[in-house]
């Protein structure tokens, strides 16, 4: 039973985000070896790239190729929404790691409770993903700016790719008699 719970895609995705936070805390604490802040920033960016590769490539592959185009419109929207939520959570975790490593890497955040910092990072991730960019929270370090560029590119790719392919999936689903 526990094995089936852990193998559920949502739990697996959440474990990846939590593992990133745990790994960051281990590396930044200097328990094993002491690293410079710049090295930790580069490591966080590399984690971000690997996480995105997993969430985008594997999630989209599961959505479009492993299903055989037998999904209802509601299921397609649900899977797209879950993919976007986990991309937002991934960037939230990575932005917080960058901020925790060096508070000057992201300006506009008040150092307060962990919950408030994570909420601010989630807000920043949503604003960046939506390409709104209010300007109240700004990336300052190279790693933070690189993560922002990566999130904007991911958002653009996801929106363009998904919008252009949802119609194709629905047509294939209806022609197979499986659309609802």
Coordinates of C-alpha atoms in Angstrom, one line a residue:
X1 CA 0.0 0.0 0.0
X2 CA 2.8 2.5 0.9
X3 CA 4.5 1.6 -2.3
X4 CA 1.4 2.4 -4.4
X5 CA 1.1 5.7 -2.6
X6 CA 4.8 6.7 -3.2
X7 CA 4.5 5.6 -6.8
X8 CA 1.6 8.0 -7.4
X9 CA 2.8 10.7 -9.8
X10 CA 1.6 13.6 -7.5
X11 CA 3.4 12.2 -4.5
X12 CA 6.5 11.5 -6.5
X13 CA 6.5 15.1 -7.8
X14 CA 6.0 16.5 -4.3
X15 CA 8.9 14.3 -3.1
X16 CA 11.2 15.8 -5.7
X17 CA 10.4 19.3 -4.6
X18 CA 10.9 18.4 -0.9
X19 CA 14.1 16.5 -1.7
X20 CA 15.5 19.7 -3.3
X21 CA 14.8 21.6 -0.1
X22 CA 16.4 18.9 2.1
X23 CA 19.4 18.6 -0.2
X24 CA 19.9 22.3 -0.1
X25 CA 19.7 22.4 3.7
X26 CA 22.3 19.7 3.9
X27 CA 24.7 21.3 1.5
X28 CA 24.3 24.9 2.8
X29 CA 24.7 23.8 6.5
X30 CA 28.2 22.6 5.8
X31 CA 27.7 19.2 7.5
X32 CA 29.6 17.3 4.8
X33 CA 31.8 20.0 3.4
X34 CA 31.7 23.8 3.4
X35 CA 30.8 25.4 0.0
X36 CA 30.9 29.0 -1.1
X37 CA 27.6 30.8 -1.6
X38 CA 28.4 31.1 -5.3
X39 CA 28.8 27.4 -5.6
X40 CA 25.5 26.8 -3.7
X41 CA 23.8 29.3 -6.1
X42 CA 25.1 27.3 -9.1
X43 CA 24.0 24.1 -7.5
X44 CA 20.5 25.5 -7.0
X45 CA 20.3 26.5 -10.6
X46 CA 21.4 23.1 -11.7
X47 CA 18.7 21.5 -9.5
X48 CA 16.2 23.8 -11.1
X49 CA 17.2 22.7 -14.6
X50 CA 17.0 19.0 -13.7
X51 CA 13.6 19.4 -12.0
X52 CA 12.3 21.3 -15.0
X53 CA 13.5 18.6 -17.3
X54 CA 11.6 16.0 -15.2
X55 CA 8.4 18.0 -14.7
X56 CA 8.1 19.3 -18.3
X57 CA 9.5 16.4 -20.3
X58 CA 8.2 13.5 -18.3
X59 CA 4.8 15.1 -17.5
X60 CA 4.2 16.2 -21.1
X61 CA 5.3 12.8 -22.4
X62 CA 2.8 11.1 -20.0
X63 CA 0.1 13.6 -21.0
X64 CA 0.5 13.3 -24.8
X65 CA 2.3 10.1 -25.6
X66 CA 1.6 7.4 -23.0
X67 CA -2.2 8.0 -23.0
X68 CA -2.8 7.1 -26.6
X69 CA -4.9 10.2 -26.9
X70 CA -7.7 8.6 -24.8
X71 CA -8.3 11.5 -22.5
X72 CA -11.3 13.7 -21.9
X73 CA -11.0 17.4 -22.0
X74 CA -11.3 17.6 -18.2
X75 CA -8.4 15.1 -17.7
X76 CA -6.2 17.0 -20.2
X77 CA -6.8 20.3 -18.3
X78 CA -6.3 18.6 -15.0
X79 CA -2.9 17.2 -16.1
X80 CA -1.8 20.5 -17.6
X81 CA -2.8 22.3 -14.4
X82 CA -0.9 19.8 -12.2
X83 CA 2.2 20.2 -14.4
X84 CA 2.0 24.0 -14.1
X85 CA 1.5 23.8 -10.3
X86 CA 4.6 21.7 -9.9
X87 CA 6.6 24.0 -12.1
X88 CA 5.5 26.9 -9.8
X89 CA 6.3 24.9 -6.7
X90 CA 9.7 24.0 -8.1
X91 CA 10.6 27.6 -8.7
X92 CA 9.1 28.6 -5.3
X93 CA 11.5 26.1 -3.7
X94 CA 14.5 27.2 -5.8
X95 CA 13.8 30.9 -5.2
X96 CA 13.6 30.3 -1.5
X97 CA 16.8 28.4 -1.5
X98 CA 18.5 31.2 -3.3
X99 CA 17.1 33.7 -0.8
X100 CA 18.0 31.6 2.1
X101 CA 21.6 31.2 0.8
X102 CA 21.9 35.0 0.3
X103 CA 19.1 37.3 1.2
X104 CA 20.5 39.9 -1.3
X105 CA 19.9 37.6 -4.2
X106 CA 16.2 38.6 -4.3
X107 CA 15.1 42.0 -3.2
X108 CA 11.7 43.0 -2.0
X109 CA 11.3 40.1 0.4
X110 CA 11.1 40.9 4.1
X111 CA 12.9 38.3 6.2
X112 CA 10.2 37.1 8.5
X113 CA 8.7 33.7 9.1
X114 CA 9.4 30.8 6.8
X115 CA 5.7 30.6 5.8
X116 CA 5.8 34.3 4.8
X117 CA 9.0 33.9 2.8
X118 CA 7.6 30.8 1.0
X119 CA 4.3 32.6 0.2
X120 CA 6.3 35.6 -1.2
X121 CA 8.4 33.2 -3.3
X122 CA 5.2 31.5 -4.6
X123 CA 3.8 34.9 -5.4
X124 CA 7.0 35.8 -7.2
X125 CA 6.9 32.5 -9.1
X126 CA 3.3 33.0 -10.2
X127 CA 4.0 36.6 -11.3
X128 CA 7.1 35.5 -13.3
X129 CA 5.3 32.5 -14.8
X130 CA 2.4 34.8 -15.9
X131 CA 5.0 37.3 -17.2
X132 CA 3.3 40.0 -15.3
X133 CA 6.4 41.3 -13.5
X134 CA 5.0 43.9 -11.1
X135 CA 8.5 44.8 -10.0
X136 CA 7.9 44.6 -6.2
X137 CA 10.2 41.5 -6.0
X138 CA 13.3 41.5 -8.1
X139 CA 16.1 39.0 -8.8
X140 CA 19.5 40.5 -8.0
X141 CA 22.1 37.7 -8.2
X142 CA 23.1 36.0 -11.5
X143 CA 21.6 32.7 -10.2
X144 CA 18.3 34.4 -9.4
X145 CA 18.2 36.1 -12.8
X146 CA 19.0 32.9 -14.5
X147 CA 16.2 31.1 -12.7
X148 CA 13.8 33.9 -13.7
X149 CA 14.8 33.6 -17.3
X150 CA 14.4 29.8 -17.1
X151 CA 10.9 30.2 -15.6
X152 CA 9.8 32.7 -18.3
X153 CA 11.1 30.4 -21.0
X154 CA 9.4 27.4 -19.4
X155 CA 6.1 29.3 -19.2
X156 CA 6.3 30.4 -22.8
X157 CA 7.1 26.9 -24.0
X158 CA 4.4 25.3 -21.9
X159 CA 1.7 27.8 -23.0
X160 CA 2.6 27.7 -26.7
X161 CA 3.1 23.9 -26.8
X162 CA 0.0 23.1 -24.8
X163 CA -2.3 25.4 -26.7
X164 CA -1.1 24.2 -30.0
X165 CA -1.5 20.5 -29.1
X166 CA -4.7 20.4 -27.0
X167 CA -6.8 20.8 -30.2
X168 CA -4.9 17.9 -31.8
X169 CA -5.5 15.7 -28.8
X170 CA -9.2 16.5 -28.7
X171 CA -9.5 15.8 -32.5
X172 CA -7.7 12.4 -32.1
X173 CA -9.8 11.6 -29.1
X174 CA -13.1 12.3 -30.9
X175 CA -12.0 10.4 -34.0
X176 CA -11.3 7.4 -31.8
X177 CA -14.8 7.8 -30.2
X178 CA -13.3 8.5 -26.8
X179 CA -13.9 12.2 -26.4
X180 CA -16.3 13.6 -23.8

